[in-house]
Amino acid sequence: SKKLQGILDVEDYTDRASGMRLVIEIKSGFVPEAVLEQLYRLTPLETTFGINNVALVDGQPRTLGLKQLLEVYLAHRFEVVRRRSQYRRARRQERLHLVEGLLVALLDIDEVIQVIRSSDDAAAAKQRLMAVFDLSEVQAQYILDTPLRRLTRYDRLQLESEADTLRADIAALTEVLDNETRLKQVVSDELAAVTAAHGTPRRTVLLESAAAAGDVAARPAAAPMEVSDDPCWVLLSSTGLLARTATDEPLTAGEGRASHDVVVSTVTATARGEVGAVTSAGRLVRLGVLDLPAIPTTAAGPTLSGAAPVSEYVALERGERVLALTTLDADAAGLALGTRRGVVKRVHADHPASKQSWEVIRLEPGDEVVGAVQLADPEQHLVFVTSDAQLLRFPASSVRPQGRSGGGMAGVRLSPGAGVVHFGAVDPGVPAVLVTVAGSSAALPGTQTGSVKVTTLSAYPGKGRGTGGVRCHRWLRGEDTLLLAWAGPAPARAAAATGVPVALPASDTKRDGSGVPAAGIIDGVGPPPGPPAAG
């Protein structure tokens, strides 16, 4: 797809002896390190990802860094070893107490037997043993419970050896509890044993001269890559293709139509600059313009047939799609967003330089962004079109700008079961049209053409933000929803999911009239190529 510049050939020398080995040959005049940075950013050769380490610390959930994680875990290990040592010392002290009592009894076994035989009952025997031999109640009871066959010379030697072992264990455990250095040594030895039993060797080699992370690597300079930082246009088609032009000359519509000529979003940039891609999940992803394929300038107008899919540059989640392009210029008028549930938001031009992607709106569960547009000035009108054929337009100045973490405000009031199918912005001084495609909500997507209606947008009066709007399409038999809608500069262009052009009917003078059968299944609508009203 020509999104990587400077690579002449790739040879695969992978075998069983040397493992995976790829040799990439570079064209003359290109710096290998700069090309390698492009490979890191545009391929899975190197990947950088973030992790949120959320753990319960003292019963409270906390997000911890690596150093904090290690500190909390070590504190836990210290506490485990300390409590374990206390428990083990207590058990050994109890056992030593019993063994010492048996040894006292063995020193005068005949008198012990005489005391027991002369006692009236077990309770009296226990009291007399405690009084005669100065034993505790636990020791006396243990002597009474011990069979006489155990009170032999051999058992005495065993008891003395056991007592010595218990005293040594108690001393060692006391040292662990009283000496912080000894406690740390025990924890260190146990962790070393875990590493020896379960550790695996590193599978990658760390090089001292390794470059920076690929996702945040700096773009190569113009001289090494032989690319000047000239102004250009960055284009996004209705079929999800991305490309850039060679110059910043005004885009022309041309006479005829070609595949993939419906451009839904354009933005000005420079060849070595950056632009942003807004997704339906409310994310803004940074894109390098130099990575995009350049399309030649033609008299017939730009066509993105030779462009690259946006999925090659943006890692999208399941169901997520790229909606529009935006500039990363701090002096821009800001970004306007509209969601499925009728929320509108204007975002400050605040773009963190250290992040590759970030959220620009806080979405409620089940909601998604349906439209995004880079505003040219606050006096533009924002347009909502809902699935029940209601249109609402109001000035962008009525929406208070918010930061990246804001959740927006009420944009359009929705009827039960309805949702927003289009959100955009138009310039009040530029002729604009509204294209609506109606159909049945019970039909499978892509199986019906629907009825299409094109109307001059000025026929619909503006209303205040947060209201319900006015009706823009009347249903025919079997229709109950809008499948697609678009409002923007006239004239409008339509295309199928494959990028094949689809003809639109003539403009209808009735504001709430019904549509006419479409010439094909329409999947995308946009303005003709040219200087965008909100570019």
Short mmCIF file of C-alpha atoms in Angstrom, two decimals:
data_model
loop_
_atom_site.label_atom_id
_atom_site.label_comp_id
_atom_site.label_asym_id
_atom_site.label_seq_id
_atom_site.Cartn_x
_atom_site.Cartn_y
_atom_site.Cartn_z
CA SER A 1 0.00 0.00 0.00
CA LYS A 2 3.09 2.27 -0.16
CA LYS A 3 2.67 3.53 3.37
CA LEU A 4 6.33 2.68 4.10
CA GLN A 5 8.94 4.65 2.19
CA GLY A 6 12.52 3.61 1.50
CA ILE A 7 12.32 -0.22 1.52
CA LEU A 8 13.76 -1.93 -1.55
CA ASP A 9 13.41 -5.60 -0.68
CA VAL A 10 12.82 -8.00 2.20
CA GLU A 11 14.60 -11.36 2.43
CA ASP A 12 13.50 -14.13 4.78
CA TYR A 13 16.43 -16.18 6.13
CA THR A 14 14.44 -17.90 8.85
CA ASP A 15 15.50 -21.50 9.54
CA ARG A 16 15.75 -23.97 12.41
CA ALA A 17 19.37 -23.10 13.15
CA SER A 18 19.12 -19.30 13.47
CA GLY A 19 15.40 -18.92 14.16
CA MET A 20 13.50 -15.92 12.78
CA ARG A 21 15.74 -13.65 10.70
CA LEU A 22 14.53 -10.98 8.27
CA VAL A 23 16.92 -8.82 6.23
CA ILE A 24 15.45 -5.53 4.96
CA GLU A 25 17.29 -3.81 2.13
CA ILE A 26 17.04 0.01 2.08
CA LYS A 27 16.90 2.19 -1.01
CA SER A 28 19.79 4.51 -1.74
CA GLY A 29 19.51 7.88 0.01
CA PHE A 30 17.44 6.65 2.99
CA VAL A 31 18.77 6.39 6.52
CA PRO A 32 18.21 2.86 7.95
CA GLU A 33 17.50 4.14 11.47
CA ALA A 34 14.72 6.41 10.20
CA VAL A 35 13.15 3.60 8.18
CA LEU A 36 13.38 1.34 11.22
CA GLU A 37 11.42 3.89 13.22
CA GLN A 38 8.70 3.77 10.55
CA LEU A 39 8.63 -0.04 10.83
CA TYR A 40 8.31 0.20 14.60
CA ARG A 41 5.35 2.58 14.38
CA LEU A 42 3.43 1.06 11.48
CA THR A 43 3.92 -2.68 12.05
CA PRO A 44 3.67 -5.05 15.04
CA LEU A 45 7.49 -5.24 15.07
CA GLU A 46 7.40 -3.16 18.25
CA THR A 47 4.36 -2.45 20.39
CA THR A 48 3.88 -0.22 23.40
CA PHE A 49 0.80 -0.57 25.60
CA GLY A 50 -0.26 0.77 28.94
CA ILE A 51 -1.46 -1.10 32.01
CA ASN A 52 -3.70 0.16 34.83
CA ASN A 53 -2.62 -1.72 37.96
CA VAL A 54 -5.63 -1.47 40.27
CA ALA A 55 -5.22 -3.29 43.59
CA LEU A 56 -6.89 -3.37 46.98
CA VAL A 57 -4.59 -1.72 49.54
CA ASP A 58 -5.91 -1.74 53.11
CA GLY A 59 -9.36 -2.45 51.69
CA GLN A 60 -9.30 0.52 49.30
CA PRO A 61 -8.88 0.24 45.48
CA ARG A 62 -5.80 2.14 44.31
CA THR A 63 -3.97 2.54 41.00
CA LEU A 64 -0.33 1.71 41.62
CA GLY A 65 2.87 2.20 39.68
CA LEU A 66 5.54 -0.49 39.45
CA LYS A 67 7.50 0.80 42.45
CA GLN A 68 4.34 1.10 44.54
CA LEU A 69 3.28 -2.43 43.54
CA LEU A 70 6.60 -3.83 44.71
CA GLU A 71 6.45 -1.87 47.96
CA VAL A 72 2.91 -3.08 48.74
CA TYR A 73 3.81 -6.68 47.88
CA LEU A 74 6.97 -6.61 50.00
CA ALA A 75 5.03 -5.14 52.92
CA HIS A 76 2.58 -8.02 52.54
CA ARG A 77 5.41 -10.57 52.53
CA PHE A 78 6.94 -8.99 55.66
CA GLU A 79 3.59 -9.21 57.42
CA VAL A 80 3.09 -12.84 56.33
CA VAL A 81 6.54 -13.90 57.59
CA ARG A 82 6.11 -11.95 60.82
CA ARG A 83 2.71 -13.49 61.66
CA ARG A 84 3.87 -16.93 60.57
CA SER A 85 6.92 -16.66 62.85
CA GLN A 86 4.77 -15.54 65.79
CA TYR A 87 2.44 -18.49 65.29
CA ARG A 88 5.25 -21.01 64.97
CA ARG A 89 7.09 -19.65 68.04
CA ALA A 90 3.90 -19.85 70.11
CA ARG A 91 3.34 -23.49 69.09
CA ARG A 92 6.94 -24.43 69.93
CA GLN A 93 6.78 -22.65 73.26
CA GLU A 94 3.67 -24.62 74.13
CA ARG A 95 5.34 -27.89 73.14
CA LEU A 96 8.54 -27.03 75.07
CA HIS A 97 6.44 -26.35 78.17
CA LEU A 98 4.93 -29.85 77.94
CA VAL A 99 8.29 -31.52 77.27
CA GLU A 100 9.88 -29.77 80.26
CA GLY A 101 7.05 -31.08 82.45
CA LEU A 102 7.64 -34.66 81.24
CA LEU A 103 11.36 -34.34 81.92
CA VAL A 104 10.62 -33.22 85.50
CA ALA A 105 8.40 -36.26 85.96
CA LEU A 106 11.03 -38.61 84.54
CA LEU A 107 13.64 -37.42 87.05
CA ASP A 108 11.57 -39.01 89.88
CA ILE A 109 9.22 -41.38 88.13
CA ASP A 110 8.69 -43.58 91.21
CA GLU A 111 7.42 -40.68 93.30
CA VAL A 112 5.17 -39.54 90.44
CA ILE A 113 3.61 -43.01 90.30
CA GLN A 114 3.21 -43.06 94.09
CA VAL A 115 1.48 -39.67 94.09
CA ILE A 116 -0.92 -40.79 91.38
CA ARG A 117 -1.70 -44.16 93.06
CA SER A 118 -2.34 -42.57 96.46
CA SER A 119 -4.75 -39.97 95.09
CA ASP A 120 -8.52 -40.48 95.32
CA ASP A 121 -9.27 -39.36 91.76
CA ALA A 122 -7.68 -37.70 88.68
CA ALA A 123 -8.43 -34.21 89.89
CA ALA A 124 -6.74 -34.84 93.21
CA ALA A 125 -3.78 -36.42 91.43
CA LYS A 126 -3.39 -33.38 89.21
CA GLN A 127 -3.47 -31.00 92.20
CA ARG A 128 -0.90 -33.08 94.15
CA LEU A 129 1.44 -33.23 91.10
CA MET A 130 1.27 -29.47 90.74
CA ALA A 131 2.05 -29.00 94.42
CA VAL A 132 4.81 -31.61 94.78
CA PHE A 133 6.73 -31.02 91.53
CA ASP A 134 5.88 -27.32 90.95
CA LEU A 135 4.15 -28.03 87.63
CA SER A 136 1.55 -26.01 85.79
CA GLU A 137 -1.97 -27.30 85.28
CA VAL A 138 -1.28 -28.04 81.58
CA GLN A 139 1.90 -29.99 82.46
CA ALA A 140 0.20 -31.99 85.17
CA GLN A 141 -2.73 -32.92 82.92
CA TYR A 142 -0.32 -33.92 80.12
CA ILE A 143 1.60 -36.24 82.54
CA LEU A 144 -1.65 -37.90 83.59
CA ASP A 145 -2.61 -38.42 79.92
CA THR A 146 0.80 -39.91 78.96
CA PRO A 147 1.01 -43.75 78.96
CA LEU A 148 3.59 -45.27 81.34
CA ARG A 149 5.24 -47.11 78.46
CA ARG A 150 6.49 -43.78 77.10
CA LEU A 151 8.28 -42.91 80.36
CA THR A 152 11.37 -45.00 79.55
CA ARG A 153 15.05 -44.11 79.29
CA TYR A 154 14.87 -44.06 75.47
CA ASP A 155 11.93 -41.64 75.51
CA ARG A 156 13.83 -39.43 77.95
CA LEU A 157 16.70 -39.07 75.48
CA GLN A 158 14.19 -38.26 72.75
CA LEU A 159 12.51 -35.65 74.93
CA GLU A 160 15.81 -33.98 75.77
CA SER A 161 16.74 -33.86 72.07
CA GLU A 162 13.31 -32.46 71.22
CA ALA A 163 13.66 -29.80 73.92
CA ASP A 164 17.01 -28.69 72.52
CA THR A 165 15.54 -28.48 69.02
CA LEU A 166 12.55 -26.48 70.26
CA ARG A 167 14.79 -24.00 72.10
CA ALA A 168 16.89 -23.48 68.94
CA ASP A 169 13.77 -22.94 66.81
CA ILE A 170 12.34 -20.48 69.33
CA ALA A 171 15.60 -18.54 69.35
CA ALA A 172 15.69 -18.40 65.53
CA LEU A 173 12.06 -17.27 65.31
CA THR A 174 12.63 -14.65 68.00
CA GLU A 175 15.56 -13.28 66.02
CA VAL A 176 13.33 -12.96 62.93
CA LEU A 177 10.71 -11.06 64.94
CA ASP A 178 13.14 -8.79 66.78
CA ASN A 179 15.72 -8.15 64.04
CA GLU A 180 14.50 -6.24 60.92
CA THR A 181 17.60 -7.25 58.95
CA ARG A 182 16.97 -10.94 59.62
CA LEU A 183 13.31 -10.53 58.60
CA LYS A 184 14.35 -9.01 55.24
CA GLN A 185 16.84 -11.81 54.69
CA VAL A 186 14.14 -14.46 55.20
CA VAL A 187 11.80 -12.74 52.73
CA SER A 188 14.64 -12.38 50.21
CA ASP A 189 15.56 -16.07 50.47
CA GLU A 190 11.95 -17.16 49.99
CA LEU A 191 11.51 -14.94 46.90
CA ALA A 192 14.77 -16.28 45.47
CA ALA A 193 13.44 -19.82 45.91
CA VAL A 194 10.22 -18.86 44.06
CA THR A 195 12.32 -17.41 41.23
CA ALA A 196 14.43 -20.57 41.00
CA ALA A 197 11.32 -22.77 40.90
CA HIS A 198 9.12 -20.74 38.52
CA GLY A 199 11.34 -18.16 36.78
CA THR A 200 11.94 -18.27 33.02
CA PRO A 201 14.85 -16.68 31.14
CA ARG A 202 14.30 -13.44 29.19
CA ARG A 203 13.14 -14.13 25.66
CA THR A 204 14.26 -10.83 24.17
CA VAL A 205 17.66 -9.15 24.05
CA LEU A 206 18.00 -5.61 25.40
CA LEU A 207 20.38 -3.53 23.31
CA GLU A 208 22.14 -0.51 24.76
CA SER A 209 21.61 1.42 21.51
CA ALA A 210 17.92 0.57 21.19
CA ALA A 211 15.74 3.39 19.87
CA ALA A 212 12.84 4.98 21.69
CA ALA A 213 9.45 3.31 21.85
CA GLY A 214 7.90 2.99 18.44
CA ASP A 215 4.53 4.49 19.31
CA VAL A 216 6.10 7.76 20.41
CA ALA A 217 9.16 7.79 18.13
CA ALA A 218 9.97 11.13 16.54
CA ARG A 219 9.39 11.48 12.83
CA PRO A 220 12.53 11.41 10.65
CA ALA A 221 13.84 14.79 9.60
CA ALA A 222 13.31 16.02 6.06
CA ALA A 223 16.95 15.65 5.03
CA PRO A 224 17.37 11.96 5.94
CA MET A 225 14.05 10.92 4.42
CA GLU A 226 14.31 13.41 1.54
CA VAL A 227 10.77 14.68 2.21
CA SER A 228 10.18 18.42 2.56
CA ASP A 229 7.61 19.70 5.03
CA ASP A 230 5.24 21.06 2.38
CA PRO A 231 1.58 21.94 3.08
CA CYS A 232 -0.95 19.32 1.97
CA TRP A 233 -4.48 18.00 2.46
CA VAL A 234 -5.28 14.86 4.46
CA LEU A 235 -8.41 13.08 3.20
CA LEU A 236 -10.76 10.43 4.63
CA SER A 237 -13.24 8.69 2.32
CA SER A 238 -16.63 7.23 3.16
CA THR A 239 -15.13 3.74 2.73
CA GLY A 240 -12.50 4.37 5.40
CA LEU A 241 -9.48 5.14 3.20
CA LEU A 242 -6.77 7.62 4.19
CA ALA A 243 -4.42 9.59 1.93
CA ARG A 244 -2.64 12.91 1.56
CA THR A 245 -2.17 15.19 -1.39
CA ALA A 246 1.19 16.30 -2.72
CA THR A 247 0.34 20.02 -2.44
CA ASP A 248 -2.11 22.30 -0.69
CA GLU A 249 -3.72 23.46 -3.93
CA PRO A 250 -7.53 23.78 -3.68
CA LEU A 251 -9.29 20.50 -4.34
CA THR A 252 -11.54 20.41 -7.40
CA ALA A 253 -14.61 18.28 -7.97
CA GLY A 254 -13.99 17.47 -11.64
CA GLU A 255 -16.59 16.57 -14.22
CA GLY A 256 -17.06 12.82 -13.81
CA ARG A 257 -17.22 10.38 -10.89
CA ALA A 258 -14.75 7.69 -9.83
CA SER A 259 -14.64 5.01 -7.15
CA HIS A 260 -13.87 6.20 -3.61
CA ASP A 261 -14.39 9.87 -4.50
CA VAL A 262 -16.78 10.60 -1.60
CA VAL A 263 -14.54 12.40 0.88
CA VAL A 264 -16.26 12.74 4.26
CA SER A 265 -13.49 14.62 6.09
CA THR A 266 -10.53 16.80 5.09
CA VAL A 267 -7.97 18.75 7.07
CA THR A 268 -4.94 20.84 6.18
CA ALA A 269 -1.51 19.77 7.44
CA THR A 270 2.13 19.48 6.41
CA ALA A 271 3.95 16.45 5.03
CA ARG A 272 5.87 15.86 8.26
CA GLY A 273 3.11 17.08 10.56
CA GLU A 274 0.40 15.30 12.50
CA VAL A 275 -3.40 15.17 12.42
CA GLY A 276 -5.99 13.53 14.65
CA ALA A 277 -8.57 10.83 13.87
CA VAL A 278 -11.80 10.87 15.93
CA THR A 279 -13.43 7.48 16.54
CA SER A 280 -16.94 6.43 17.52
CA ALA A 281 -15.63 5.45 20.97
CA GLY A 282 -14.80 9.09 21.72
CA ARG A 283 -11.05 8.68 21.19
CA LEU A 284 -8.71 10.98 19.29
CA VAL A 285 -5.73 9.13 17.76
CA ARG A 286 -2.60 10.91 16.58
CA LEU A 287 -1.58 10.18 12.95
CA GLY A 288 1.66 11.03 11.16
CA VAL A 289 0.96 12.59 7.77
CA LEU A 290 4.23 11.27 6.33
CA ASP A 291 3.00 7.70 6.86
CA LEU A 292 -0.04 8.20 4.61
CA PRO A 293 0.15 7.37 0.89
CA ALA A 294 0.37 10.43 -1.36
CA ILE A 295 -2.11 10.69 -4.23
CA PRO A 296 -1.25 12.68 -7.35
CA THR A 297 -2.98 15.92 -8.27
CA THR A 298 -5.33 15.50 -11.24
CA ALA A 299 -7.75 17.75 -13.07
CA ALA A 300 -10.58 15.27 -12.47
CA GLY A 301 -10.45 15.74 -8.71
CA PRO A 302 -8.96 13.47 -6.03
CA THR A 303 -9.91 9.82 -5.81
CA LEU A 304 -8.74 7.66 -2.94
CA SER A 305 -8.57 4.39 -4.89
CA GLY A 306 -4.84 4.17 -4.12
CA ALA A 307 -5.22 5.12 -0.46
CA ALA A 308 -4.71 2.86 2.54
CA PRO A 309 -7.38 1.62 4.98
CA VAL A 310 -7.54 3.60 8.18
CA SER A 311 -7.33 0.33 10.17
CA GLU A 312 -3.65 0.10 9.17
CA TYR A 313 -2.89 3.26 11.14
CA VAL A 314 -5.41 3.16 13.98
CA ALA A 315 -5.93 0.17 16.28
CA LEU A 316 -9.71 -0.07 16.53
CA GLU A 317 -11.78 -2.06 19.00
CA ARG A 318 -14.65 -4.27 17.89
CA GLY A 319 -17.41 -2.03 16.51
CA GLU A 320 -15.26 1.12 16.67
CA ARG A 321 -14.80 3.18 13.49
CA VAL A 322 -13.09 6.41 12.47
CA LEU A 323 -15.56 9.25 11.88
CA ALA A 324 -13.53 12.34 10.98
CA LEU A 325 -10.14 14.02 10.88
CA THR A 326 -9.15 17.02 12.95
CA THR A 327 -6.20 19.35 13.21
CA LEU A 328 -3.90 19.28 16.23
CA ASP A 329 -3.26 23.02 15.98
CA ALA A 330 -3.60 24.68 19.40
CA ASP A 331 -5.05 27.81 17.74
CA ALA A 332 -7.98 25.96 16.14
CA ALA A 333 -11.59 26.83 16.98
CA GLY A 334 -12.12 23.42 18.58
CA LEU A 335 -13.83 20.13 17.86
CA ALA A 336 -17.60 19.49 17.96
CA LEU A 337 -18.97 16.02 18.76
CA GLY A 338 -22.48 14.53 18.68
CA THR A 339 -23.50 11.17 20.18
CA ARG A 340 -26.20 8.58 19.48
CA ARG A 341 -28.19 9.72 22.52
CA GLY A 342 -28.28 13.37 21.47
CA VAL A 343 -25.37 14.72 23.51
CA VAL A 344 -23.30 17.56 22.01
CA LYS A 345 -19.86 18.71 23.10
CA ARG A 346 -17.32 21.32 22.04
CA VAL A 347 -13.79 20.33 22.99
CA HIS A 348 -10.99 22.76 23.76
CA ALA A 349 -7.96 22.49 21.47
CA ASP A 350 -5.95 20.72 24.18
CA HIS A 351 -3.82 17.90 22.78
CA PRO A 352 -1.31 16.17 25.13
CA ALA A 353 2.03 15.90 23.34
CA SER A 354 3.10 12.74 25.20
CA LYS A 355 0.09 10.59 24.27
CA GLN A 356 -0.65 8.68 21.09
CA SER A 357 -4.39 8.59 21.78
CA TRP A 358 -6.74 10.05 24.37
CA GLU A 359 -10.46 10.45 25.12
CA VAL A 360 -12.18 13.65 24.00
CA ILE A 361 -15.60 12.91 25.53
CA ARG A 362 -16.85 10.87 28.47
CA LEU A 363 -19.53 8.55 27.09
CA GLU A 364 -22.33 6.96 29.07
CA PRO A 365 -22.65 3.15 28.83
CA GLY A 366 -24.27 2.18 25.52
CA ASP A 367 -23.63 5.56 23.89
CA GLU A 368 -21.29 6.30 20.98
CA VAL A 369 -20.13 9.23 18.89
CA VAL A 370 -21.97 9.46 15.53
CA GLY A 371 -20.35 12.61 14.16
CA ALA A 372 -17.35 14.88 14.68
CA VAL A 373 -16.31 18.06 12.89
CA GLN A 374 -13.47 20.54 13.18
CA LEU A 375 -15.10 23.96 13.57
CA ALA A 376 -13.89 26.84 11.42
CA ASP A 377 -15.51 29.44 13.73
CA PRO A 378 -18.06 29.41 16.59
CA GLU A 379 -20.75 30.95 14.39
CA GLN A 380 -21.23 27.76 12.38
CA HIS A 381 -24.46 25.83 12.86
CA LEU A 382 -24.51 22.34 14.35
CA VAL A 383 -27.00 19.90 12.79
CA PHE A 384 -28.61 16.81 14.39
CA VAL A 385 -30.71 14.36 12.36
CA THR A 386 -32.51 11.59 14.27
CA SER A 387 -33.76 8.17 13.23
CA ASP A 388 -37.40 9.33 13.49
CA ALA A 389 -36.71 12.01 10.82
CA GLN A 390 -36.32 15.04 13.07
CA LEU A 391 -33.75 17.76 12.22
CA LEU A 392 -32.36 20.31 14.66
CA ARG A 393 -29.88 23.07 13.85
CA PHE A 394 -28.50 25.66 16.27
CA PRO A 395 -25.39 27.87 16.53
CA ALA A 396 -22.22 26.24 17.83
CA SER A 397 -21.75 29.27 20.09
CA SER A 398 -24.66 28.03 22.23
CA VAL A 399 -22.51 25.05 23.33
CA ARG A 400 -20.06 25.90 26.08
CA PRO A 401 -16.56 24.46 25.39
CA GLN A 402 -15.40 21.76 27.80
CA GLY A 403 -12.18 19.94 28.59
CA ARG A 404 -11.31 16.41 27.48
CA SER A 405 -12.92 14.79 30.53
CA GLY A 406 -16.29 16.51 30.08
CA GLY A 407 -19.38 14.54 29.14
CA GLY A 408 -21.05 17.22 26.98
CA MET A 409 -24.57 18.62 27.28
CA ALA A 410 -28.04 18.07 25.85
CA GLY A 411 -28.04 18.63 22.09
CA VAL A 412 -31.35 17.30 20.76
CA ARG A 413 -34.41 15.94 22.55
CA LEU A 414 -35.11 12.39 21.37
CA SER A 415 -38.39 10.51 21.20
CA PRO A 416 -38.59 7.09 22.92
CA GLY A 417 -36.67 4.53 20.87
CA ALA A 418 -35.08 7.13 18.58
CA GLY A 419 -31.38 7.86 18.13
CA VAL A 420 -29.13 10.27 16.26
CA VAL A 421 -28.05 9.12 12.78
CA HIS A 422 -26.09 12.23 11.75
CA PHE A 423 -24.25 15.09 13.39
CA GLY A 424 -22.33 17.76 11.50
CA ALA A 425 -21.68 21.46 11.06
CA VAL A 426 -22.56 23.87 8.24
CA ASP A 427 -21.58 27.45 7.44
CA PRO A 428 -24.69 29.69 7.37
CA GLY A 429 -23.22 31.65 4.45
CA VAL A 430 -22.57 28.58 2.24
CA PRO A 431 -25.38 26.79 0.32
CA ALA A 432 -26.03 23.46 2.01
CA VAL A 433 -28.27 20.46 1.41
CA LEU A 434 -29.78 17.68 3.50
CA VAL A 435 -29.71 14.08 2.23
CA THR A 436 -31.93 11.53 4.01
CA VAL A 437 -32.31 7.82 3.23
CA ALA A 438 -35.39 6.10 4.72
CA GLY A 439 -36.11 2.39 5.08
CA SER A 440 -37.37 -0.34 7.38
CA SER A 441 -35.78 -1.07 10.72
CA ALA A 442 -36.71 -4.75 10.33
CA ALA A 443 -34.63 -5.24 7.17
CA LEU A 444 -31.07 -6.54 7.34
CA PRO A 445 -28.37 -3.87 6.87
CA GLY A 446 -27.27 -3.53 3.25
CA THR A 447 -30.27 -5.41 1.79
CA GLN A 448 -32.49 -2.49 0.78
CA THR A 449 -31.87 0.67 -1.20
CA GLY A 450 -34.46 2.78 0.64
CA SER A 451 -35.94 6.05 -0.54
CA VAL A 452 -33.69 9.09 -0.88
CA LYS A 453 -34.59 12.73 -0.47
CA VAL A 454 -32.40 15.80 -1.10
CA THR A 455 -33.54 19.15 0.32
CA THR A 456 -32.03 22.60 0.67
CA LEU A 457 -30.97 22.94 4.29
CA SER A 458 -32.13 26.55 4.47
CA ALA A 459 -35.72 25.27 4.26
CA TYR A 460 -35.43 24.04 7.86
CA PRO A 461 -35.63 26.78 10.50
CA GLY A 462 -33.16 26.85 13.34
CA LYS A 463 -34.26 26.13 16.91
CA GLY A 464 -32.69 26.22 20.33
CA ARG A 465 -30.31 23.60 21.67
CA GLY A 466 -32.04 20.80 23.56
CA THR A 467 -35.30 20.97 21.60
CA GLY A 468 -36.88 18.36 19.35
CA GLY A 469 -36.29 19.92 15.94
CA VAL A 470 -38.57 19.77 12.87
CA ARG A 471 -39.65 16.90 10.62
CA CYS A 472 -37.46 16.36 7.55
CA HIS A 473 -38.77 13.15 5.87
CA ARG A 474 -42.21 11.55 5.48
CA TRP A 475 -42.40 7.76 5.48
CA LEU A 476 -43.58 5.73 2.52
CA ARG A 477 -45.26 2.37 2.94
CA GLY A 478 -42.98 -0.03 4.82
CA GLU A 479 -40.64 2.72 6.05
CA ASP A 480 -40.23 3.57 9.72
CA THR A 481 -36.70 4.89 10.21
CA LEU A 482 -33.87 6.86 8.65
CA LEU A 483 -31.03 4.59 7.58
CA LEU A 484 -28.66 7.42 6.71
CA ALA A 485 -28.57 11.22 6.77
CA TRP A 486 -26.05 13.91 5.90
CA ALA A 487 -26.07 17.71 5.95
CA GLY A 488 -23.32 19.76 4.35
CA PRO A 489 -22.16 21.96 1.46
CA ALA A 490 -23.94 21.49 -1.85
CA PRO A 491 -23.88 19.57 -4.06
CA ALA A 492 -23.77 16.21 -2.26
CA ARG A 493 -22.16 12.98 -3.47
CA ALA A 494 -23.14 9.44 -2.50
CA ALA A 495 -21.36 6.08 -2.75
CA ALA A 496 -21.91 2.44 -1.88
CA ALA A 497 -19.87 0.48 0.67
CA THR A 498 -17.49 -0.53 -2.13
CA GLY A 499 -16.87 3.10 -3.09
CA VAL A 500 -18.90 2.86 -6.31
CA PRO A 501 -20.65 6.19 -7.04
CA VAL A 502 -24.43 6.31 -6.51
CA ALA A 503 -26.59 8.96 -8.20
CA LEU A 504 -28.76 11.19 -6.01
CA PRO A 505 -32.17 12.57 -7.06
CA ALA A 506 -32.88 16.23 -7.72
CA SER A 507 -33.60 18.55 -4.83
CA ASP A 508 -37.11 18.32 -3.33
CA THR A 509 -38.86 21.57 -2.48
CA LYS A 510 -41.04 19.98 0.23
CA ARG A 511 -39.47 20.17 3.64
CA ASP A 512 -41.24 17.08 5.00
CA GLY A 513 -41.82 15.29 1.68
CA SER A 514 -41.13 11.62 1.00
CA GLY A 515 -38.16 10.31 -0.94
CA VAL A 516 -37.72 8.50 -4.25
CA PRO A 517 -36.16 5.04 -4.74
CA ALA A 518 -32.37 5.21 -4.68
CA ALA A 519 -30.24 4.19 -7.65
CA GLY A 520 -28.26 1.84 -5.40
CA ILE A 521 -27.53 1.00 -1.78
CA ILE A 522 -26.04 4.16 -0.29
CA ASP A 523 -23.44 3.72 2.42
CA GLY A 524 -21.77 7.14 2.51
CA VAL A 525 -22.57 10.73 1.61
CA GLY A 526 -20.26 13.73 1.49
CA PRO A 527 -19.50 16.99 -0.24
CA PRO A 528 -17.58 17.21 -3.50
CA PRO A 529 -13.82 17.65 -3.07
CA GLY A 530 -12.93 21.24 -2.44
CA PRO A 531 -12.05 23.63 0.38
CA PRO A 532 -14.17 22.31 3.28
CA ALA A 533 -16.55 24.51 5.15
CA ALA A 534 -15.18 23.17 8.43
CA GLY A 535 -11.71 22.09 7.35
#
